[in-house]
PDB file of C-alpha atoms in Angstrom:
ATOM      1  CA  MET A   1      11.900  18.830 -24.675  1.00 47.00           C
ATOM      2  CA  GLU A   2       9.642  18.057 -21.729  1.00 53.00           C
ATOM      3  CA  ASN A   3       9.617  20.388 -18.772  1.00 56.00           C
ATOM      4  CA  ASP A   4      10.482  18.237 -15.720  1.00 55.00           C
ATOM      5  CA  HIS A   5       9.172  20.986 -13.432  1.00 58.00           C
ATOM      6  CA  SER A   6       5.634  20.363 -14.648  1.00 62.00           C
ATOM      7  CA  LYS A   7       5.542  16.735 -13.447  1.00 74.00           C
ATOM      8  CA  LEU A   8       4.053  15.805 -10.112  1.00 66.00           C
ATOM      9  CA  LYS A   9       6.340  14.101  -7.660  1.00 66.00           C
ATOM     10  CA  ILE A  10       5.700  12.264  -4.406  1.00 61.00           C
ATOM     11  CA  GLN A  11       5.517  14.717  -1.547  1.00 57.00           C
ATOM     12  CA  ILE A  12       6.486  13.860   2.033  1.00 58.00           C
ATOM     13  CA  PRO A  13       4.279  14.426   3.971  1.00 57.00           C
ATOM     14  CA  ASN A  14       1.725  13.934   1.237  1.00 59.00           C
ATOM     15  CA  LEU A  15      -1.733  15.537   0.829  1.00 54.00           C
ATOM     16  CA  GLY A  16      -4.133  14.222   3.454  1.00 59.00           C
ATOM     17  CA  TRP A  17      -1.459  13.115   5.939  1.00 57.00           C
ATOM     18  CA  GLU A  18      -2.052  16.102   8.209  1.00 66.00           C
ATOM     19  CA  GLN A  19      -5.785  15.348   8.342  1.00 67.00           C
ATOM     20  CA  PHE A  20      -5.002  11.733   9.165  1.00 63.00           C
ATOM     21  CA  LEU A  21      -2.841  12.820  12.124  1.00 67.00           C
ATOM     22  CA  ILE A  22      -5.524  15.220  13.359  1.00 72.00           C
ATOM     23  CA  ALA A  23      -8.080  12.393  13.356  1.00 73.00           C
ATOM     24  CA  ARG A  24      -5.632  10.262  15.391  1.00 73.00           C
ATOM     25  CA  GLU A  25      -5.142  13.067  17.903  1.00 77.00           C
ATOM     26  CA  GLU A  26      -8.920  13.492  18.287  1.00 76.00           C
ATOM     27  CA  THR A  27      -9.261   9.774  18.946  1.00 75.00           C
ATOM     28  CA  LEU A  28      -6.500   9.854  21.580  1.00 73.00           C
ATOM     29  CA  ALA A  29      -8.007  12.968  23.201  1.00 75.00           C
ATOM     30  CA  ALA A  30     -11.344  11.201  23.707  1.00 73.00           C
ATOM     31  CA  TYR A  31      -9.473   8.238  25.198  1.00 70.00           C
ATOM     32  CA  ASP A  32      -7.470  10.543  27.564  1.00 76.00           C
ATOM     33  CA  ASN A  33     -10.674  12.235  28.761  1.00 78.00           C
ATOM     34  CA  ALA A  34     -12.295   8.835  29.508  1.00 72.00           C
ATOM     35  CA  ARG A  35      -9.127   7.626  31.274  1.00 70.00           C
ATOM     36  CA  LEU A  36      -9.124  10.784  33.446  1.00 71.00           C
ATOM     37  CA  HIS A  37     -12.688  10.153  34.554  1.00 66.00           C
ATOM     38  CA  SER A  38     -12.000   6.463  35.111  1.00 61.00           C
ATOM     39  CA  ARG A  39      -9.348   7.233  37.724  1.00 60.00           C
ATOM     40  CA  LYS A  40     -12.103   8.635  39.955  1.00 55.00           C
ATOM     41  CA  ARG A  41     -14.041   5.362  39.880  1.00 52.00           C
ATOM     42  CA  GLN A  42     -13.431   2.178  41.800  1.00 44.00           C
ATOM     43  CA  VAL A  43     -13.660   0.048  38.641  1.00 41.00           C
ATOM     44  CA  GLN A  44     -11.592   1.633  35.905  1.00 45.00           C
ATOM     45  CA  THR A  45     -12.980   0.234  32.686  1.00 48.00           C
ATOM     46  CA  ARG A  46     -14.618   3.102  30.828  1.00 54.00           C
ATOM     47  CA  HIS A  47     -11.469   4.251  29.046  1.00 54.00           C
ATOM     48  CA  GLY A  48     -11.121   0.810  27.458  1.00 60.00           C
ATOM     49  CA  VAL A  49     -14.700   0.929  26.201  1.00 77.00           C
ATOM     50  CA  VAL A  50     -14.148   4.414  24.835  1.00 77.00           C
ATOM     51  CA  ALA A  51     -10.950   3.306  23.141  1.00 83.00           C
ATOM     52  CA  GLU A  52     -12.818   0.646  21.219  1.00 87.00           C
ATOM     53  CA  ALA A  53     -15.710   2.958  20.260  1.00 86.00           C
ATOM     54  CA  GLU A  54     -13.417   5.814  19.168  1.00 85.00           C
ATOM     55  CA  PHE A  55     -11.290   3.465  17.091  1.00 89.00           C
ATOM     56  CA  ARG A  56     -14.393   2.055  15.355  1.00 91.00           C
ATOM     57  CA  LYS A  57     -15.599   5.606  14.718  1.00 88.00           C
ATOM     58  CA  TRP A  58     -12.275   6.666  13.198  1.00 87.00           C
ATOM     59  CA  LEU A  59     -12.043   3.530  11.093  1.00 90.00           C
ATOM     60  CA  SER A  60     -15.619   4.007   9.791  1.00 90.00           C
ATOM     61  CA  ASN A  61     -14.705   7.492   8.589  1.00 86.00           C
ATOM     62  CA  PHE A  62     -11.428   6.344   7.073  1.00 87.00           C
ATOM     63  CA  LEU A  63     -12.536   3.293   5.100  1.00 92.00           C
ATOM     64  CA  PRO A  64     -14.519   3.368   1.825  1.00 93.00           C
ATOM     65  CA  LYS A  65     -18.267   3.308   2.421  1.00 92.00           C
ATOM     66  CA  ARG A  66     -18.464  -0.256   1.175  1.00 95.00           C
ATOM     67  CA  TYR A  67     -16.929  -1.428   4.422  1.00 96.00           C
ATOM     68  CA  GLY A  68     -18.875  -1.419   7.681  1.00 95.00           C
ATOM     69  CA  VAL A  69     -17.198  -1.336  11.073  1.00 95.00           C
ATOM     70  CA  SER A  70     -18.764  -2.760  14.192  1.00 94.00           C
ATOM     71  CA  SER A  71     -18.101  -4.829  17.253  1.00 94.00           C
ATOM     72  CA  GLY A  72     -19.946  -8.115  17.269  1.00 95.00           C
ATOM     73  CA  PHE A  73     -20.108 -11.781  16.337  1.00 95.00           C
ATOM     74  CA  ILE A  74     -19.077 -13.849  13.304  1.00 97.00           C
ATOM     75  CA  ILE A  75     -21.593 -16.482  12.335  1.00 95.00           C
ATOM     76  CA  SER A  76     -20.620 -19.618  10.385  1.00 94.00           C
ATOM     77  CA  GLN A  77     -23.048 -22.374   9.457  1.00 90.00           C
ATOM     78  CA  GLY A  78     -20.216 -24.811  10.060  1.00 89.00           C
ATOM     79  CA  LEU A  79     -20.173 -24.154  13.811  1.00 87.00           C
ATOM     80  CA  PRO A  80     -22.587 -26.167  16.034  1.00 84.00           C
ATOM     81  CA  ASN A  81     -25.457 -24.279  17.740  1.00 80.00           C
ATOM     82  CA  SER A  82     -24.001 -25.287  21.075  1.00 75.00           C
ATOM     83  CA  GLU A  83     -20.854 -23.295  20.351  1.00 81.00           C
ATOM     84  CA  LYS A  84     -20.553 -20.161  22.496  1.00 87.00           C
ATOM     85  CA  LEU A  85     -20.608 -16.977  20.452  1.00 90.00           C
ATOM     86  CA  ILE A  86     -17.441 -14.917  20.653  1.00 94.00           C
ATOM     87  CA  HIS A  87     -17.537 -11.139  20.714  1.00 95.00           C
ATOM     88  CA  TYR A  88     -14.855  -9.187  18.821  1.00 96.00           C
ATOM     89  CA  ASP A  89     -13.918  -5.546  19.308  1.00 95.00           C
ATOM     90  CA  VAL A  90     -13.791  -4.554  15.653  1.00 96.00           C
ATOM     91  CA  ILE A  91     -15.235  -6.431  12.665  1.00 97.00           C
ATOM     92  CA  ILE A  92     -14.735  -4.985   9.174  1.00 97.00           C
ATOM     93  CA  TYR A  93     -17.319  -6.360   6.769  1.00 97.00           C
ATOM     94  CA  ASP A  94     -18.955  -5.754   3.383  1.00 97.00           C
ATOM     95  CA  GLN A  95     -21.956  -3.700   4.402  1.00 95.00           C
ATOM     96  CA  LEU A  96     -23.290  -3.438   0.846  1.00 95.00           C
ATOM     97  CA  GLU A  97     -23.719  -7.184   0.538  1.00 95.00           C
ATOM     98  CA  SER A  98     -23.940  -8.577   4.060  1.00 96.00           C
ATOM     99  CA  PRO A  99     -27.197  -9.170   5.887  1.00 93.00           C
ATOM    100  CA  ILE A 100     -27.242  -8.332   9.578  1.00 91.00           C
ATOM    101  CA  LEU A 101     -28.428 -11.494  11.324  1.00 90.00           C
ATOM    102  CA  TRP A 102     -29.238  -9.607  14.503  1.00 87.00           C
ATOM    103  CA  ILE A 103     -28.280  -6.521  16.500  1.00 86.00           C
ATOM    104  CA  ASP A 104     -27.186  -6.804  20.128  1.00 80.00           C
ATOM    105  CA  GLY A 105     -28.069  -3.439  21.677  1.00 65.00           C
ATOM    106  CA  SER A 106     -26.327  -1.700  24.591  1.00 58.00           C
ATOM    107  CA  PRO A 107     -27.043   1.318  26.814  1.00 48.00           C
ATOM    108  CA  ASP A 108     -24.978   3.255  24.263  1.00 49.00           C
ATOM    109  CA  SER A 109     -27.501   3.858  21.447  1.00 47.00           C
ATOM    110  CA  SER A 110     -24.936   5.102  18.959  1.00 55.00           C
ATOM    111  CA  VAL A 111     -23.780   3.108  15.966  1.00 59.00           C
ATOM    112  CA  GLN A 112     -20.447   2.507  17.774  1.00 56.00           C
ATOM    113  CA  GLY A 113     -22.319   1.055  20.753  1.00 62.00           C
ATOM    114  CA  ARG A 114     -24.027  -1.762  18.827  1.00 80.00           C
ATOM    115  CA  SER A 115     -22.827  -5.311  18.306  1.00 90.00           C
ATOM    116  CA  LEU A 116     -23.799  -6.949  15.005  1.00 93.00           C
ATOM    117  CA  ALA A 117     -23.920 -10.603  13.965  1.00 94.00           C
ATOM    118  CA  ILE A 118     -22.202 -10.909  10.579  1.00 96.00           C
ATOM    119  CA  PRO A 119     -22.098 -14.038   8.336  1.00 96.00           C
ATOM    120  CA  VAL A 120     -18.532 -15.299   8.014  1.00 96.00           C
ATOM    121  CA  GLU A 121     -18.312 -14.883   4.226  1.00 95.00           C
ATOM    122  CA  TYR A 122     -18.743 -11.103   4.454  1.00 97.00           C
ATOM    123  CA  VAL A 123     -16.066 -10.510   7.102  1.00 98.00           C
ATOM    124  CA  HIS A 124     -12.828  -8.928   5.824  1.00 97.00           C
ATOM    125  CA  GLY A 125     -10.971  -8.277   9.067  1.00 97.00           C
ATOM    126  CA  VAL A 126     -10.993  -8.457  12.858  1.00 98.00           C
ATOM    127  CA  ILE A 127      -9.064  -6.129  15.161  1.00 97.00           C
ATOM    128  CA  GLU A 128      -8.716  -6.360  18.923  1.00 96.00           C
ATOM    129  CA  VAL A 129      -8.278  -2.986  20.646  1.00 95.00           C
ATOM    130  CA  LYS A 130      -6.580  -2.519  24.011  1.00 94.00           C
ATOM    131  CA  SER A 131      -5.781   0.580  26.089  1.00 90.00           C
ATOM    132  CA  ALA A 132      -2.102   0.002  26.833  1.00 91.00           C
ATOM    133  CA  PHE A 133       0.617  -2.177  25.318  1.00 95.00           C
ATOM    134  CA  ASN A 134       1.899  -4.681  27.941  1.00 95.00           C
ATOM    135  CA  LYS A 135       2.271  -8.410  28.284  1.00 95.00           C
ATOM    136  CA  LYS A 136      -1.160  -8.950  29.797  1.00 95.00           C
ATOM    137  CA  SER A 137      -3.075  -6.885  27.214  1.00 95.00           C
ATOM    138  CA  VAL A 138      -1.163  -8.384  24.279  1.00 96.00           C
ATOM    139  CA  LYS A 139      -1.804 -11.901  25.611  1.00 96.00           C
ATOM    140  CA  ASN A 140      -5.523 -11.171  25.999  1.00 96.00           C
ATOM    141  CA  ALA A 141      -5.766  -9.705  22.490  1.00 96.00           C
ATOM    142  CA  VAL A 142      -3.878 -12.589  20.873  1.00 96.00           C
ATOM    143  CA  GLU A 143      -5.938 -15.194  22.747  1.00 96.00           C
ATOM    144  CA  GLN A 144      -9.099 -13.518  21.439  1.00 97.00           C
ATOM    145  CA  LEU A 145      -7.918 -13.571  17.857  1.00 97.00           C
ATOM    146  CA  ALA A 146      -6.835 -17.232  18.287  1.00 96.00           C
ATOM    147  CA  LYS A 147     -10.514 -18.086  18.766  1.00 96.00           C
ATOM    148  CA  LEU A 148     -10.877 -17.488  15.034  1.00 96.00           C
ATOM    149  CA  LYS A 149      -8.771 -20.570  14.242  1.00 96.00           C
ATOM    150  CA  PRO A 150     -11.761 -22.874  13.414  1.00 95.00           C
ATOM    151  CA  LEU A 151     -12.779 -20.319  10.800  1.00 96.00           C
ATOM    152  CA  MET A 152      -9.224 -20.087   9.381  1.00 96.00           C
ATOM    153  CA  GLU A 153      -8.602 -23.767   8.846  1.00 94.00           C
ATOM    154  CA  ASP A 154      -9.700 -23.795   5.220  1.00 93.00           C
ATOM    155  CA  ILE A 155     -11.009 -21.566   2.403  1.00 92.00           C
ATOM    156  CA  ASP A 156     -14.405 -22.243   0.831  1.00 91.00           C
ATOM    157  CA  PRO A 157     -14.477 -23.021  -2.924  1.00 90.00           C
ATOM    158  CA  SER A 158     -15.876 -20.057  -4.805  1.00 84.00           C
ATOM    159  CA  ASN A 159     -18.726 -22.166  -6.206  1.00 85.00           C
ATOM    160  CA  HIS A 160     -19.720 -23.633  -2.853  1.00 83.00           C
ATOM    161  CA  PRO A 161     -23.267 -22.500  -1.926  1.00 85.00           C
ATOM    162  CA  THR A 162     -22.584 -22.581   1.854  1.00 87.00           C
ATOM    163  CA  LYS A 163     -19.707 -20.664   3.349  1.00 89.00           C
ATOM    164  CA  PHE A 164     -17.981 -21.986   6.465  1.00 94.00           C
ATOM    165  CA  TYR A 165     -14.640 -20.147   6.617  1.00 95.00           C
ATOM    166  CA  LEU A 166     -13.168 -16.686   6.516  1.00 96.00           C
ATOM    167  CA  SER A 167     -12.176 -15.472   3.041  1.00 94.00           C
ATOM    168  CA  LYS A 168      -8.693 -15.933   1.637  1.00 93.00           C
ATOM    169  CA  ASN A 169      -8.062 -12.165   1.954  1.00 94.00           C
ATOM    170  CA  PHE A 170      -9.071 -12.059   5.613  1.00 97.00           C
ATOM    171  CA  PHE A 171      -6.741 -10.184   7.984  1.00 97.00           C
ATOM    172  CA  CYS A 172      -6.548  -9.678  11.742  1.00 97.00           C
ATOM    173  CA  ALA A 173      -4.512  -7.338  13.923  1.00 97.00           C
ATOM    174  CA  THR A 174      -4.155  -5.735  17.348  1.00 97.00           C
ATOM    175  CA  VAL A 175      -4.234  -2.031  18.244  1.00 95.00           C
ATOM    176  CA  PHE A 176      -2.991  -0.423  21.457  1.00 95.00           C
ATOM    177  CA  PHE A 177      -3.727   3.191  22.307  1.00 91.00           C
ATOM    178  CA  GLU A 178      -0.513   3.815  24.186  1.00 91.00           C
ATOM    179  CA  LEU A 179       2.813   2.451  25.306  1.00 92.00           C
ATOM    180  CA  ARG A 180       3.393   3.705  28.832  1.00 90.00           C
ATOM    181  CA  LYS A 181       6.896   4.443  30.095  1.00 91.00           C
ATOM    182  CA  GLU A 182       6.789   1.680  32.679  1.00 91.00           C
ATOM    183  CA  ASN A 183       6.168  -0.889  29.907  1.00 91.00           C
ATOM    184  CA  GLU A 184       8.587   0.334  27.276  1.00 88.00           C
ATOM    185  CA  MET A 185      11.145  -2.409  28.080  1.00 90.00           C
ATOM    186  CA  GLU A 186       8.586  -5.168  28.495  1.00 90.00           C
ATOM    187  CA  PHE A 187       9.899  -7.465  25.773  1.00 91.00           C
ATOM    188  CA  ALA A 188       7.661 -10.328  26.911  1.00 93.00           C
ATOM    189  CA  ALA A 189       4.806  -8.426  25.256  1.00 93.00           C
ATOM    190  CA  LEU A 190       6.615  -8.712  21.931  1.00 93.00           C
ATOM    191  CA  ASP A 191       6.965 -12.472  22.512  1.00 92.00           C
ATOM    192  CA  GLU A 192       3.177 -12.668  22.758  1.00 91.00           C
ATOM    193  CA  LEU A 193       2.842 -10.991  19.349  1.00 92.00           C
ATOM    194  CA  VAL A 194       5.290 -13.455  17.832  1.00 91.00           C
ATOM    195  CA  GLU A 195       2.937 -16.242  18.925  1.00 87.00           C
ATOM    196  CA  ALA A 196       0.162 -14.558  16.934  1.00 92.00           C
ATOM    197  CA  SER A 197       2.190 -14.631  13.721  1.00 92.00           C
ATOM    198  CA  ALA A 198       0.963 -18.187  13.174  1.00 92.00           C
ATOM    199  CA  LEU A 199      -2.579 -16.904  12.643  1.00 95.00           C
ATOM    200  CA  ARG A 200      -3.669 -16.570   9.034  1.00 96.00           C
ATOM    201  CA  GLY A 201      -3.595 -12.986   7.863  1.00 96.00           C
ATOM    202  CA  PHE A 202      -2.098 -11.559  11.051  1.00 97.00           C
ATOM    203  CA  TYR A 203      -0.810  -8.050  10.462  1.00 94.00           C
ATOM    204  CA  GLY A 204       0.841  -7.484  13.835  1.00 93.00           C
ATOM    205  CA  GLY A 205       0.337  -4.865  16.575  1.00 94.00           C
ATOM    206  CA  TYR A 206       0.031  -1.111  16.230  1.00 92.00           C
ATOM    207  CA  ILE A 207       0.604   1.458  18.977  1.00 93.00           C
ATOM    208  CA  LEU A 208      -1.067   4.846  18.484  1.00 90.00           C
ATOM    209  CA  ARG A 209       1.105   6.717  20.999  1.00 88.00           C
ATOM    210  CA  GLY A 210       4.281   6.083  22.921  1.00 87.00           C
ATOM    211  CA  ASP A 211       5.713   7.264  26.267  1.00 73.00           C
ATOM    212  CA  ASN A 212       2.644   8.814  27.853  1.00 51.00           C
ATOM    213  CA  SER A 213       4.289   9.839  31.154  1.00 49.00           C
ATOM    214  CA  GLU A 214       1.956  10.513  34.054  1.00 47.00           C
TER     215      GLU A 214
END
């Protein structure tokens, strides 16, 4: 007769969950620090930049090493040269296979401060990151993801030598660092997310922290 006590069972919370939450808190702490300093400046933008960089850093540590994480541009040979390049907050790509077409530097010399140009066939996902969840920020994030539509219209045949479109497993999403108390009943923001559900591979919106009262 088997001893049921010797069998492993699912544990809640499971192993590793505590470390995951610690990493989230460290990311939010860096954002809070940048937001505090931004309040002392006439143009308050730094906390948004830090939010993007910290999220990319966390995601880089979380994902398997095969996947690179960067801000940057998606390059398709199907788009005309006259087309304006679009910058995305977070691009997840196959860094073992993908060439880097060019690197767009910034005053921030860290890995998280660079923008890379990635060929479309190596891109697995795109995430737009915003500081706070509200109608304006959701609208801006969704509009940015909607610019991917020309690359979503079809899927390249596996044997086609030239790749024009995002892969069939491509996904996109939005991330917001906080839901502030004054915006917790702003249902119009949810309506903006519903509009994004028409995008191929859209996974919705994620809020890292709620009710950050000032």
